[in-house]
């Protein structure tokens, strides 16, 4: 479905597919196919990086929806796509996308199947190692800690990087407790 003018200005994160023109460096704007729209509650932490992984799946990093401290608790909410790394199959022919059947939360009725990893604040950049397929995710902290998270190429997804319980490896929300969440994966670097 095409987006209307309001959709383009409301701050939503939009993932779209475009065809290229005769010039392979130029997309044809009229060819847009919207794959995913995620509404943003605040004006920061909107979207992030898109990349195809070695498995040919599309990975999308989404911030927690913004404001300070993740007031809506999106980072730990498996029903929200915000504060997550998503994994989508956009080449299967299913429109707009297919959820890969081996995503970690496909069989979990309390979670969105698109989720590959959770507990992220603002995953603005990530990269797959070209030699090993390992994944590195840079995540912006709130006030004290930035972090880099790691997922080995053989991992099956489902890692929880801790936000907003933890910032880096440190306690962030003493009011809600500081115990590491299930499937917690500590950052490989906090600075």
Short mmCIF file of C-alpha atoms in Angstrom, two decimals:
data_model
loop_
_atom_site.label_atom_id
_atom_site.label_comp_id
_atom_site.label_asym_id
_atom_site.label_seq_id
_atom_site.Cartn_x
_atom_site.Cartn_y
_atom_site.Cartn_z
CA UNK A 1 0.00 0.00 0.00
CA UNK A 2 1.25 3.48 -0.77
CA UNK A 3 1.88 5.89 2.05
CA UNK A 4 -0.07 9.10 2.23
CA UNK A 5 1.53 12.50 2.84
CA UNK A 6 0.89 12.33 6.60
CA UNK A 7 2.78 9.02 6.87
CA UNK A 8 5.84 10.66 5.37
CA UNK A 9 5.92 13.40 8.01
CA UNK A 10 4.90 11.68 11.23
CA UNK A 11 8.36 10.30 12.10
CA UNK A 12 7.45 6.64 11.59
CA UNK A 13 10.23 4.27 10.64
CA UNK A 14 9.54 3.07 7.10
CA UNK A 15 11.36 0.24 5.35
CA UNK A 16 10.72 0.23 1.61
CA UNK A 17 11.94 -1.58 -1.48
CA UNK A 18 12.74 0.29 -4.70
CA UNK A 19 13.65 -0.82 -8.21
CA UNK A 20 16.65 0.73 -9.86
CA UNK A 21 16.51 2.71 -13.08
CA UNK A 22 18.76 2.18 -16.10
CA UNK A 23 21.38 3.85 -13.88
CA UNK A 24 21.99 1.20 -11.16
CA UNK A 25 22.90 3.97 -8.69
CA UNK A 26 19.48 5.61 -8.96
CA UNK A 27 16.21 4.28 -7.55
CA UNK A 28 12.88 4.89 -9.26
CA UNK A 29 10.73 6.70 -6.67
CA UNK A 30 7.48 5.48 -8.27
CA UNK A 31 8.54 1.85 -7.69
CA UNK A 32 8.34 2.04 -3.88
CA UNK A 33 6.93 -1.02 -2.11
CA UNK A 34 6.47 -0.45 1.61
CA UNK A 35 7.73 -3.44 3.57
CA UNK A 36 7.30 -2.26 7.15
CA UNK A 37 6.02 0.82 9.00
CA UNK A 38 6.71 1.21 12.72
CA UNK A 39 5.17 4.21 14.50
CA UNK A 40 7.52 6.23 16.69
CA UNK A 41 6.22 7.62 19.99
CA UNK A 42 8.97 10.27 20.29
CA UNK A 43 11.19 12.21 17.91
CA UNK A 44 14.49 10.45 18.66
CA UNK A 45 15.86 6.91 18.29
CA UNK A 46 13.99 6.56 15.01
CA UNK A 47 15.16 3.76 12.81
CA UNK A 48 18.71 2.65 12.38
CA UNK A 49 20.66 0.61 9.90
CA UNK A 50 19.49 -1.91 7.30
CA UNK A 51 21.78 -4.66 6.01
CA UNK A 52 21.55 -8.04 4.39
CA UNK A 53 23.25 -10.74 6.44
CA UNK A 54 25.32 -13.63 5.13
CA UNK A 55 22.08 -15.66 5.30
CA UNK A 56 20.49 -13.27 2.73
CA UNK A 57 17.96 -12.05 5.33
CA UNK A 58 17.31 -8.33 5.84
CA UNK A 59 18.32 -7.10 9.29
CA UNK A 60 16.85 -3.83 10.57
CA UNK A 61 17.96 -2.04 13.73
CA UNK A 62 15.20 -0.06 15.46
CA UNK A 63 15.66 2.31 18.40
CA UNK A 64 13.49 2.09 21.50
CA UNK A 65 11.12 4.82 20.31
CA UNK A 66 12.88 7.68 22.01
CA UNK A 67 12.71 10.02 24.95
CA UNK A 68 15.00 9.39 27.91
CA UNK A 69 15.23 6.03 29.64
CA UNK A 70 12.77 4.16 27.39
CA UNK A 71 9.64 5.33 29.27
CA UNK A 72 7.38 2.92 27.34
CA UNK A 73 9.61 -0.08 28.11
CA UNK A 74 9.98 -1.02 24.44
CA UNK A 75 13.49 -2.44 24.75
CA UNK A 76 12.26 -5.36 26.86
CA UNK A 77 8.74 -5.63 25.39
CA UNK A 78 8.68 -8.55 22.95
CA UNK A 79 5.33 -7.36 21.56
CA UNK A 80 6.99 -4.17 20.28
CA UNK A 81 9.39 -3.94 17.33
CA UNK A 82 11.08 -0.91 18.92
CA UNK A 83 14.42 -1.45 20.67
CA UNK A 84 15.10 -4.53 18.55
CA UNK A 85 17.14 -6.01 15.76
CA UNK A 86 14.69 -7.49 13.26
CA UNK A 87 15.33 -10.29 10.75
CA UNK A 88 13.07 -10.45 7.69
CA UNK A 89 12.94 -12.51 4.51
CA UNK A 90 12.17 -10.00 1.76
CA UNK A 91 13.16 -12.30 -1.13
CA UNK A 92 10.67 -15.16 -0.59
CA UNK A 93 7.94 -13.65 -2.75
CA UNK A 94 5.65 -13.19 0.26
CA UNK A 95 4.39 -9.60 0.35
CA UNK A 96 5.43 -7.52 2.22
CA UNK A 97 7.86 -10.02 3.84
CA UNK A 98 8.06 -13.48 5.35
CA UNK A 99 9.13 -14.07 8.93
CA UNK A 100 11.96 -16.60 8.72
CA UNK A 101 10.73 -19.81 10.37
CA UNK A 102 14.00 -20.13 12.29
CA UNK A 103 13.70 -16.70 13.95
CA UNK A 104 13.96 -17.21 17.73
CA UNK A 105 10.46 -16.02 18.75
CA UNK A 106 8.35 -17.48 15.93
CA UNK A 107 6.64 -19.98 18.23
CA UNK A 108 6.32 -17.53 21.17
CA UNK A 109 2.77 -16.14 21.32
CA UNK A 110 3.99 -13.32 23.58
CA UNK A 111 6.50 -12.02 21.02
CA UNK A 112 6.70 -10.63 17.50
CA UNK A 113 8.25 -13.18 15.17
CA UNK A 114 10.30 -10.52 13.36
CA UNK A 115 12.55 -10.06 16.41
CA UNK A 116 16.09 -11.39 16.15
CA UNK A 117 17.50 -9.63 19.25
CA UNK A 118 16.08 -7.28 21.89
CA UNK A 119 17.13 -4.93 24.67
CA UNK A 120 18.62 -2.25 22.42
CA UNK A 121 18.39 1.50 22.97
CA UNK A 122 19.48 2.92 19.63
CA UNK A 123 21.32 0.41 17.42
CA UNK A 124 22.54 3.00 14.97
CA UNK A 125 25.14 0.80 13.28
CA UNK A 126 25.87 -2.91 12.91
CA UNK A 127 28.12 -4.98 10.71
CA UNK A 128 28.65 -8.58 9.70
CA UNK A 129 32.26 -9.73 9.62
CA UNK A 130 32.89 -10.67 5.97
CA UNK A 131 35.18 -13.55 6.87
CA UNK A 132 33.33 -15.12 9.81
CA UNK A 133 29.71 -13.91 9.52
CA UNK A 134 29.87 -12.70 13.14
CA UNK A 135 27.66 -9.70 13.95
CA UNK A 136 28.74 -6.57 15.83
CA UNK A 137 26.10 -4.05 16.98
CA UNK A 138 26.90 -0.51 18.19
CA UNK A 139 24.30 0.73 20.67
CA UNK A 140 24.08 4.24 22.08
CA UNK A 141 23.77 4.49 25.86
CA UNK A 142 21.68 6.89 27.90
CA UNK A 143 24.17 8.95 29.92
CA UNK A 144 27.14 6.86 30.99
CA UNK A 145 27.85 3.87 28.74
CA UNK A 146 28.02 3.18 25.03
CA UNK A 147 28.30 -0.46 24.06
CA UNK A 148 29.24 -2.87 21.33
CA UNK A 149 27.40 -6.17 21.27
CA UNK A 150 28.51 -9.38 19.60
CA UNK A 151 26.68 -12.34 18.14
CA UNK A 152 28.62 -15.23 16.68
CA UNK A 153 27.71 -16.47 13.21
CA UNK A 154 26.43 -19.77 14.62
CA UNK A 155 24.13 -18.10 17.19
CA UNK A 156 20.41 -18.73 16.67
CA UNK A 157 19.18 -15.28 17.74
CA UNK A 158 17.14 -14.30 20.76
CA UNK A 159 19.90 -12.40 22.56
CA UNK A 160 18.81 -9.74 25.03
CA UNK A 161 21.30 -6.88 25.26
CA UNK A 162 19.78 -5.55 28.48
CA UNK A 163 18.32 -2.09 27.80
CA UNK A 164 16.59 -0.51 29.83
CA UNK A 165 17.50 -2.66 32.79
CA UNK A 166 21.19 -2.26 32.03
CA UNK A 167 23.21 0.44 30.30
CA UNK A 168 26.37 -1.23 29.10
CA UNK A 169 26.96 -3.77 31.88
CA UNK A 170 25.90 -1.33 34.62
CA UNK A 171 22.55 -1.07 36.37
CA UNK A 172 20.37 1.54 34.72
CA UNK A 173 16.95 1.15 36.38
CA UNK A 174 17.36 0.46 40.08
CA UNK A 175 13.60 1.05 40.54
CA UNK A 176 12.75 -1.96 38.38
CA UNK A 177 15.67 -4.07 39.51
CA UNK A 178 19.05 -4.75 37.98
CA UNK A 179 19.00 -8.49 37.48
CA UNK A 180 20.12 -9.43 34.01
CA UNK A 181 17.13 -10.35 31.82
CA UNK A 182 16.66 -13.85 30.35
CA UNK A 183 19.05 -14.61 27.46
CA UNK A 184 21.21 -11.64 28.48
CA UNK A 185 24.28 -11.09 26.33
CA UNK A 186 26.74 -8.67 27.91
CA UNK A 187 28.49 -6.19 25.63
CA UNK A 188 31.95 -7.12 24.43
CA UNK A 189 32.97 -3.48 24.92
CA UNK A 190 31.48 -0.72 27.09
CA UNK A 191 33.01 2.73 27.11
#
